[in-house]
JSON list of C-alpha atoms in Angstrom, two decimals:
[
{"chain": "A", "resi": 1, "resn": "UNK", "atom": "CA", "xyz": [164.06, 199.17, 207.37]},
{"chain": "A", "resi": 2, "resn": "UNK", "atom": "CA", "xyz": [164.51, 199.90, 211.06]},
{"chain": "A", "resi": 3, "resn": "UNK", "atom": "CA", "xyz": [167.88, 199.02, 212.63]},
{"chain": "A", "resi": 4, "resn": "UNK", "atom": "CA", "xyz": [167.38, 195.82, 214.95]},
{"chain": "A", "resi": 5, "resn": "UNK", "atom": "CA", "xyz": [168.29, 196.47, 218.54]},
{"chain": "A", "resi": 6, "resn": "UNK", "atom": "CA", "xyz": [169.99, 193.58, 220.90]},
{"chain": "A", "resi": 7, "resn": "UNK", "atom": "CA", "xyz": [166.77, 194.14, 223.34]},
{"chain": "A", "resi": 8, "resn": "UNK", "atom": "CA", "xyz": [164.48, 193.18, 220.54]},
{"chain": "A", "resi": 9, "resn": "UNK", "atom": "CA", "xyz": [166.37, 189.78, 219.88]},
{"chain": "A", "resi": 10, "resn": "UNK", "atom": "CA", "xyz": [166.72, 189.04, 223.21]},
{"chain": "A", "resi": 11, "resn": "UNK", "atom": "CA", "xyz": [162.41, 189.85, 223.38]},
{"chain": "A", "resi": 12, "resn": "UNK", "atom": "CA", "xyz": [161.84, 187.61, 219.93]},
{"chain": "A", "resi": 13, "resn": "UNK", "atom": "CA", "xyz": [164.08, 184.63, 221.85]},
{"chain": "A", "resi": 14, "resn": "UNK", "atom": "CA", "xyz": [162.13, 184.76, 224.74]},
{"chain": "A", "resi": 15, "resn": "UNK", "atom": "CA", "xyz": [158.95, 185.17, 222.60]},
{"chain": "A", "resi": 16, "resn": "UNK", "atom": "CA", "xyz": [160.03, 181.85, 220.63]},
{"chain": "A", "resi": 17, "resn": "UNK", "atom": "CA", "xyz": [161.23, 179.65, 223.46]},
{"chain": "A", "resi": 18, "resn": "UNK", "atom": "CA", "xyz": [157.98, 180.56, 225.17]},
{"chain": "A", "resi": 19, "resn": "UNK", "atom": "CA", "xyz": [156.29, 179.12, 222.15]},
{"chain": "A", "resi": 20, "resn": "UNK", "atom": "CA", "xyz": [158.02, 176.09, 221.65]},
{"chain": "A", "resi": 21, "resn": "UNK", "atom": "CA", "xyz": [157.22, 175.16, 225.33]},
{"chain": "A", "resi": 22, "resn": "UNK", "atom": "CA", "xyz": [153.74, 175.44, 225.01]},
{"chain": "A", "resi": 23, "resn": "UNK", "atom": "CA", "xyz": [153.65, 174.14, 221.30]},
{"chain": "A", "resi": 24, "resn": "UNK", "atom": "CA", "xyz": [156.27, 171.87, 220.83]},
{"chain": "A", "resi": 25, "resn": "UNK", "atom": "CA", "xyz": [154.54, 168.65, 222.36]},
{"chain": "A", "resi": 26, "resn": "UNK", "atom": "CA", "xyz": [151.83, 168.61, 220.06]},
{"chain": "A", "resi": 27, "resn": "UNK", "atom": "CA", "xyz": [154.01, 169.51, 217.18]},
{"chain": "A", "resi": 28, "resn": "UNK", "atom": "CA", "xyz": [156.62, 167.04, 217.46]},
{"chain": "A", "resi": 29, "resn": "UNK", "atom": "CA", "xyz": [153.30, 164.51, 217.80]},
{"chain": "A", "resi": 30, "resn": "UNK", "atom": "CA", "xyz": [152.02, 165.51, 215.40]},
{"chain": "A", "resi": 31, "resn": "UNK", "atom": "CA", "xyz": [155.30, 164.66, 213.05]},
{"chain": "A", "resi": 32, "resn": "UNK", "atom": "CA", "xyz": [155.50, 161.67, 214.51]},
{"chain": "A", "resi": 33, "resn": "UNK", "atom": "CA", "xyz": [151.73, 160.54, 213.52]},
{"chain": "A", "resi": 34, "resn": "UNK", "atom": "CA", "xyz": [152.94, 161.63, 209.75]},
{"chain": "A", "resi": 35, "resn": "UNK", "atom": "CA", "xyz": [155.87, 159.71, 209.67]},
{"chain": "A", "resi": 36, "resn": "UNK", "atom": "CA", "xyz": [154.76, 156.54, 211.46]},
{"chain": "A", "resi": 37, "resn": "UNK", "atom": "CA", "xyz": [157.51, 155.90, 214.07]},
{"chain": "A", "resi": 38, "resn": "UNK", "atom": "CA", "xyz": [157.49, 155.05, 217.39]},
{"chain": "A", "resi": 39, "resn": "UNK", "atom": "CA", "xyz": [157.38, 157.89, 220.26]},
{"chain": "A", "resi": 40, "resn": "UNK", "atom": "CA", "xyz": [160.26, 157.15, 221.55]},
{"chain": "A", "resi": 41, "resn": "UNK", "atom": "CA", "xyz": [162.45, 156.62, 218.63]},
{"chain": "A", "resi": 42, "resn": "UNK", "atom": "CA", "xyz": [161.12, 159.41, 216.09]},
{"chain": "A", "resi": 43, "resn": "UNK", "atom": "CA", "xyz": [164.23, 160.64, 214.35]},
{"chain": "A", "resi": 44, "resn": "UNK", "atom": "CA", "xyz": [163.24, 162.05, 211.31]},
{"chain": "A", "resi": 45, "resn": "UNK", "atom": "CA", "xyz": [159.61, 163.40, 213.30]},
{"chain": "A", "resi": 46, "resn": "UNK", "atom": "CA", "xyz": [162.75, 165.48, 215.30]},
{"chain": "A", "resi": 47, "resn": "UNK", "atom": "CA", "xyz": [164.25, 166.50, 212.35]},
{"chain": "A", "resi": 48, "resn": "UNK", "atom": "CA", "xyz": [160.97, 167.79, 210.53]},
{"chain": "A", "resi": 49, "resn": "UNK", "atom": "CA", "xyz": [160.34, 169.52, 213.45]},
{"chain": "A", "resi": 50, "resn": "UNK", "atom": "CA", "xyz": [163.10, 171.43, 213.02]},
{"chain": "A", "resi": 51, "resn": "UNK", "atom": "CA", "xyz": [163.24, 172.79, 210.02]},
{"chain": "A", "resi": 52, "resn": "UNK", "atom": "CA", "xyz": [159.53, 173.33, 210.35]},
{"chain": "A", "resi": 53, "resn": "UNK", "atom": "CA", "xyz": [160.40, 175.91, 214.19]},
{"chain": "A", "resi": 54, "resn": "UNK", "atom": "CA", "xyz": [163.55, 177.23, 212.41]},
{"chain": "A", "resi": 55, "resn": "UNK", "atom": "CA", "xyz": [161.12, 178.57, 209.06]},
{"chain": "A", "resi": 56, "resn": "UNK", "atom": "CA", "xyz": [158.46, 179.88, 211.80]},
{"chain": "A", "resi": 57, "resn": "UNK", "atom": "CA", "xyz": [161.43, 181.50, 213.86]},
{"chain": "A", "resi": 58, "resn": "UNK", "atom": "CA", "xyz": [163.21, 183.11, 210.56]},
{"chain": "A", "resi": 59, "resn": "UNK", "atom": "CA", "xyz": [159.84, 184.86, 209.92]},
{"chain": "A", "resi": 60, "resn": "UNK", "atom": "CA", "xyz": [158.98, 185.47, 213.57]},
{"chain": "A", "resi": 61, "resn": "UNK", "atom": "CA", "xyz": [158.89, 189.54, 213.19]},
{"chain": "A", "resi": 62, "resn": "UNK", "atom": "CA", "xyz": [156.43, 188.86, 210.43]},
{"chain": "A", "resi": 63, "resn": "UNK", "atom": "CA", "xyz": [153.81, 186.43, 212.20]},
{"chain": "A", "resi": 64, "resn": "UNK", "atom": "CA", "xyz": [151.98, 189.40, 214.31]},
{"chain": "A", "resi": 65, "resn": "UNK", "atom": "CA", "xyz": [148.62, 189.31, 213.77]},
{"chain": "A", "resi": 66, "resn": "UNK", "atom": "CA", "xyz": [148.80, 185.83, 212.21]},
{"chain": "A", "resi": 67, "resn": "UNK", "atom": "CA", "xyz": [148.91, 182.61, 214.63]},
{"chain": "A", "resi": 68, "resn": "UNK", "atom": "CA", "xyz": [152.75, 180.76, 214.77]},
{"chain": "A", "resi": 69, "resn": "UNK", "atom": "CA", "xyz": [151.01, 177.40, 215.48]},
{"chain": "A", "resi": 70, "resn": "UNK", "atom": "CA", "xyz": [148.95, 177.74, 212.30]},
{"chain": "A", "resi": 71, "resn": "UNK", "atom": "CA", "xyz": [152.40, 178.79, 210.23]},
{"chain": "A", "resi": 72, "resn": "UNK", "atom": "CA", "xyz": [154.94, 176.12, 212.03]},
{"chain": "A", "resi": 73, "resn": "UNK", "atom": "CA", "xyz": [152.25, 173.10, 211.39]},
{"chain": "A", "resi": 74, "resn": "UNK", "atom": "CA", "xyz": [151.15, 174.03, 207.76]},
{"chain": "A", "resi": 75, "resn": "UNK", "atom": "CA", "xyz": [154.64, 174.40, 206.94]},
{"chain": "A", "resi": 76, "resn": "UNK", "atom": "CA", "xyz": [155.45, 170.80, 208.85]},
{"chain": "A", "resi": 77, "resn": "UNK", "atom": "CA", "xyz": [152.69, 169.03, 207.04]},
{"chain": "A", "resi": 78, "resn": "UNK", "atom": "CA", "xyz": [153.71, 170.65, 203.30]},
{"chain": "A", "resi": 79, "resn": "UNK", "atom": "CA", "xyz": [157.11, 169.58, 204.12]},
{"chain": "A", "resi": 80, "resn": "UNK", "atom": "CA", "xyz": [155.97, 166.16, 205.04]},
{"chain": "A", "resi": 81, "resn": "UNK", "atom": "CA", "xyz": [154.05, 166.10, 201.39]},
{"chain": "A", "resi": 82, "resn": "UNK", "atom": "CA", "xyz": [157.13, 167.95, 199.48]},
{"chain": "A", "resi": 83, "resn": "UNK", "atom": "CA", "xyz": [159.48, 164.98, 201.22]},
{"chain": "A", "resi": 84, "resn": "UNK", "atom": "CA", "xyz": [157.15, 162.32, 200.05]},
{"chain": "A", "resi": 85, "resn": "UNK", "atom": "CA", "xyz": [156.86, 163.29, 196.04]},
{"chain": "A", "resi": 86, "resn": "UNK", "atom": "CA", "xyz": [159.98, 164.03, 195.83]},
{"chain": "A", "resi": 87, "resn": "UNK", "atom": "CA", "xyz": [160.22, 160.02, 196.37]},
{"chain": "A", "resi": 88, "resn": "UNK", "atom": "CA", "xyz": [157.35, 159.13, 194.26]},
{"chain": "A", "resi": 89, "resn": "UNK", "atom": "CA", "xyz": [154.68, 159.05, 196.85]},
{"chain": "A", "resi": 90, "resn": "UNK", "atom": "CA", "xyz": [156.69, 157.04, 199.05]},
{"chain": "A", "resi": 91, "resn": "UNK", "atom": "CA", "xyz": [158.99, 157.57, 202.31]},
{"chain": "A", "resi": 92, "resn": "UNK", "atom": "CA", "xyz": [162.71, 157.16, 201.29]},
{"chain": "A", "resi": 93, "resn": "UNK", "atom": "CA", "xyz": [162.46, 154.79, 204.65]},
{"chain": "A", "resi": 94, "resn": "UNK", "atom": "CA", "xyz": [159.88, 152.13, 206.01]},
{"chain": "A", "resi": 95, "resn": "UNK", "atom": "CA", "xyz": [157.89, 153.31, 208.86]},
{"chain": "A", "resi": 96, "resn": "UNK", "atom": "CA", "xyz": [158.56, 150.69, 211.37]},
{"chain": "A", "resi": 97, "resn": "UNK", "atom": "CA", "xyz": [155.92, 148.25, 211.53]},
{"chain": "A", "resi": 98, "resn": "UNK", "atom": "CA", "xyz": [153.29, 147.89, 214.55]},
{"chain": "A", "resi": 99, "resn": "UNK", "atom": "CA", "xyz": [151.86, 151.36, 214.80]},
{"chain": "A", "resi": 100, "resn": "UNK", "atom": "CA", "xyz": [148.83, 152.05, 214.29]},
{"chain": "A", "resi": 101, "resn": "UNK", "atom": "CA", "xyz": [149.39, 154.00, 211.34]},
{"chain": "A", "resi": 102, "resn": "UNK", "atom": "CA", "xyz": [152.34, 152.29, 210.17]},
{"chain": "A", "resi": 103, "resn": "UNK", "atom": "CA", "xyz": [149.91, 150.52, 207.20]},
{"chain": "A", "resi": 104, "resn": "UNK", "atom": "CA", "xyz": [148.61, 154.13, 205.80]},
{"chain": "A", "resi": 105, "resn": "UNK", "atom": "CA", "xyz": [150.89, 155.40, 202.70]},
{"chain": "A", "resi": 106, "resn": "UNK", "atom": "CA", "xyz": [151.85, 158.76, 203.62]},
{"chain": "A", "resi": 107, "resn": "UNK", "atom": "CA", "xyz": [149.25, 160.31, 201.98]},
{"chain": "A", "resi": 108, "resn": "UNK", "atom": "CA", "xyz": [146.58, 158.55, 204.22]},
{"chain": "A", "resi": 109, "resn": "UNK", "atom": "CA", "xyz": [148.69, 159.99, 206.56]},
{"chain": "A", "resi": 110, "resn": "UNK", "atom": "CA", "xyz": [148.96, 163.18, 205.80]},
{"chain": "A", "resi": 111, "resn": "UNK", "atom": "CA", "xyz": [145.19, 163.55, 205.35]},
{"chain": "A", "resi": 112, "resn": "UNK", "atom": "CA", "xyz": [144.21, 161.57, 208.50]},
{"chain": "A", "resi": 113, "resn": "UNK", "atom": "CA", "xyz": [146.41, 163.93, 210.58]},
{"chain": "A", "resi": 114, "resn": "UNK", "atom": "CA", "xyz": [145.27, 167.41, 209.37]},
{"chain": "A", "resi": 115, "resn": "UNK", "atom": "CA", "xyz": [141.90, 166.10, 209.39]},
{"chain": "A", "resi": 116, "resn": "UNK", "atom": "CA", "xyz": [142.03, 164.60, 212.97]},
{"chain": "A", "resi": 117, "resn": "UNK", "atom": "CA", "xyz": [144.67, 165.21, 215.18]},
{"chain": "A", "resi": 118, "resn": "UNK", "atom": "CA", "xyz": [144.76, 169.04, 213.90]},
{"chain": "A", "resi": 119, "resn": "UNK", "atom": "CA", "xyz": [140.81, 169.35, 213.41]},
{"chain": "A", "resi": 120, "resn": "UNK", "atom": "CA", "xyz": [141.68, 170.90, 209.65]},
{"chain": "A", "resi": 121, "resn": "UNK", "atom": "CA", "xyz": [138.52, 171.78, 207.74]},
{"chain": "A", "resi": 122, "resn": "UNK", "atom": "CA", "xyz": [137.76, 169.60, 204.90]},
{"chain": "A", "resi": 123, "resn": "UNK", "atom": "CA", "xyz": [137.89, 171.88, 202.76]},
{"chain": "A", "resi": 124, "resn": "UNK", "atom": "CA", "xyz": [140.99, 173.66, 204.04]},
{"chain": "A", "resi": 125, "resn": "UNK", "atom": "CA", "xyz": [142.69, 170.14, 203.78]},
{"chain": "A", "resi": 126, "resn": "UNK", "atom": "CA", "xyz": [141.86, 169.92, 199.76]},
{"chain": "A", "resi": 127, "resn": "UNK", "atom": "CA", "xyz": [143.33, 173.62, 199.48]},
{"chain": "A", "resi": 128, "resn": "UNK", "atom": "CA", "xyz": [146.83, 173.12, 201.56]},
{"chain": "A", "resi": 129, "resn": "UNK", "atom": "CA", "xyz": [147.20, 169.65, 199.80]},
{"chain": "A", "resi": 130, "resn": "UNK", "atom": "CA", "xyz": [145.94, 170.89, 195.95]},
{"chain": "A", "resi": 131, "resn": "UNK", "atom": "CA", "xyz": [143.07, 168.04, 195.83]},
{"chain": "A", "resi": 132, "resn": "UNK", "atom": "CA", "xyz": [139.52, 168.06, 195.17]},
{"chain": "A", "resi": 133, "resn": "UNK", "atom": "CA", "xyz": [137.44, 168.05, 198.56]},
{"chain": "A", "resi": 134, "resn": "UNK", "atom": "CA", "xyz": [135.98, 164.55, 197.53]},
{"chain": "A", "resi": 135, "resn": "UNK", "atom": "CA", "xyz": [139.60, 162.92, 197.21]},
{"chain": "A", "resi": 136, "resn": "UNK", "atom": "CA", "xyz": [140.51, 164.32, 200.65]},
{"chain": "A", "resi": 137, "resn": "UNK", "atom": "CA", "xyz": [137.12, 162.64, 201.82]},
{"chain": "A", "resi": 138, "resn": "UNK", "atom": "CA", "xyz": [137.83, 159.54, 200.02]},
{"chain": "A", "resi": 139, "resn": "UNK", "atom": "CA", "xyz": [141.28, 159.26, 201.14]},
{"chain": "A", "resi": 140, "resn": "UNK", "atom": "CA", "xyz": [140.02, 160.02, 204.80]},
{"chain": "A", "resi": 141, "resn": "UNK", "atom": "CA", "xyz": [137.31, 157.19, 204.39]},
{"chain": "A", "resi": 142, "resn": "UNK", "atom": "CA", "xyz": [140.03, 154.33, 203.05]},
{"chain": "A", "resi": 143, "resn": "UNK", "atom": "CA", "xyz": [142.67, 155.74, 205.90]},
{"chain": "A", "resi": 144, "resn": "UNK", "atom": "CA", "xyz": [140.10, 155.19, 208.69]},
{"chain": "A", "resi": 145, "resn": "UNK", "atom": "CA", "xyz": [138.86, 152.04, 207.28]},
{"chain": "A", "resi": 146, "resn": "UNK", "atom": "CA", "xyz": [142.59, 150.51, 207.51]},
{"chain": "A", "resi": 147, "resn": "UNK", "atom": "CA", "xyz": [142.85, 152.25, 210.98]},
{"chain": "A", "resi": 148, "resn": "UNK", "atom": "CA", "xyz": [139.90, 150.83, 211.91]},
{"chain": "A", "resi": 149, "resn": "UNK", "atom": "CA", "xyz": [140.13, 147.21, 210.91]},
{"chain": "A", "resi": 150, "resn": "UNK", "atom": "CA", "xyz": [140.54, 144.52, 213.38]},
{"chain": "A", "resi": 151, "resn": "UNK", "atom": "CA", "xyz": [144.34, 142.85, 213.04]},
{"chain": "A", "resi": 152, "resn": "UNK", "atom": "CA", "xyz": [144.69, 139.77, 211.33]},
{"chain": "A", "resi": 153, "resn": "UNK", "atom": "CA", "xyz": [145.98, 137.04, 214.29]},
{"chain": "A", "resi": 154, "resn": "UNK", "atom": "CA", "xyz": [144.44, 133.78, 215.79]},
{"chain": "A", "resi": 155, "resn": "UNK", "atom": "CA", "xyz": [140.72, 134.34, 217.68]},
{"chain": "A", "resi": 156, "resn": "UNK", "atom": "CA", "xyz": [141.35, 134.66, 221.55]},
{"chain": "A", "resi": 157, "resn": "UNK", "atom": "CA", "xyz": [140.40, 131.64, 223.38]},
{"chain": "A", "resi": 158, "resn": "UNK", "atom": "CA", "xyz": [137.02, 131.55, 225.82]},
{"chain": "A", "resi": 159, "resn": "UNK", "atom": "CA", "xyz": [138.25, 128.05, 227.59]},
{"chain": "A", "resi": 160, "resn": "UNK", "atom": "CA", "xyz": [139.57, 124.96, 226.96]},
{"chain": "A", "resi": 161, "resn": "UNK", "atom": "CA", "xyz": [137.10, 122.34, 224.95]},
{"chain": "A", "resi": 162, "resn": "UNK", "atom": "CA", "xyz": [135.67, 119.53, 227.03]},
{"chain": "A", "resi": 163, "resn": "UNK", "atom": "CA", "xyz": [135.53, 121.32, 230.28]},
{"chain": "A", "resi": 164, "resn": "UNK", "atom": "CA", "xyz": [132.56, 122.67, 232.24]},
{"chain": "A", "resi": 165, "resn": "UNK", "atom": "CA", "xyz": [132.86, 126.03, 234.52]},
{"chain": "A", "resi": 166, "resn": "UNK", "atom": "CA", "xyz": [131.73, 125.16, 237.73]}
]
């Protein structure tokens, strides 16, 4: 093992902060889609974030040749999943309510982000998550069916009865 030199940590900062500039938007969106809070007011999105850039900077030196985006969001979205068995398939909070994904379980969740927002492969979805491609499909197909669906409220209002437009 070679000695580390202060120029090389100084180089590895520069190289991280230079990543989390360009990649920390879509990553901290993309923990906020998983756990369903609002954008301005996304906690525990901040704080999975975190742990998820501190794991990609601890193995920084050992990322060359392999993409940091790839490693910091797999490692986001498995700690999303670890977070919610570890609860029984459930949060340990409630997702506040009126987002649009605030009805999907976090599974739904889960699956309807990788698939989506990160444009993850079918297929690579079932293998990351441990499920048979057709349960990632039908979990996809219920997810986007709830997304989807109109919201329950009273029909809007074309005029008031009894009068003609002129």
């Amino acid at each position: 093992m070679r000695p580390r030199h202060a120029c090389d940590d100084v180089r590895r900062a520069q190289e991280f902060r230079a990543y989390v500039a360009g990649a920390g938007g879509r990553l901290l969106h993309t923990a906020t889609l998983l756990t369903a809070e609002p954008r301005d007011a996304n906690p525990r999105a901040q704080r999975l974030l975190t742990l998820a850039l501190a794991r990609t900077y601890a193995c920084w030196d050992r990322l060359h040749g392999e993409d940091p985006y790839d490693h910091t969001r797999r490692y986001l979205m498995i700690r999303f999943a670890l977070s919610t068995l570890r609860y029984g398939g459930r949060l340990p909070f409630r997702p506040p309510p009126g987002g649009p994904l605030a009805g999907l379980s976090p599974q739904e969740r889960l699956i309807l982000g990788m698939r989506l927002h990160e444009g993850i492969g079918e297929d690579q979805t079932a293998a990351l998550l441990g499920l048979p491609t057709e349960r990632v499909r039908a979990v996809q197909n219920r997810a986007m069916a709830v997304v989807l669906r109109p919201a329950p409220g009273p029909a809007p209002t074309l005029g008031r009865a009894g009068t003609v437009p002129s």
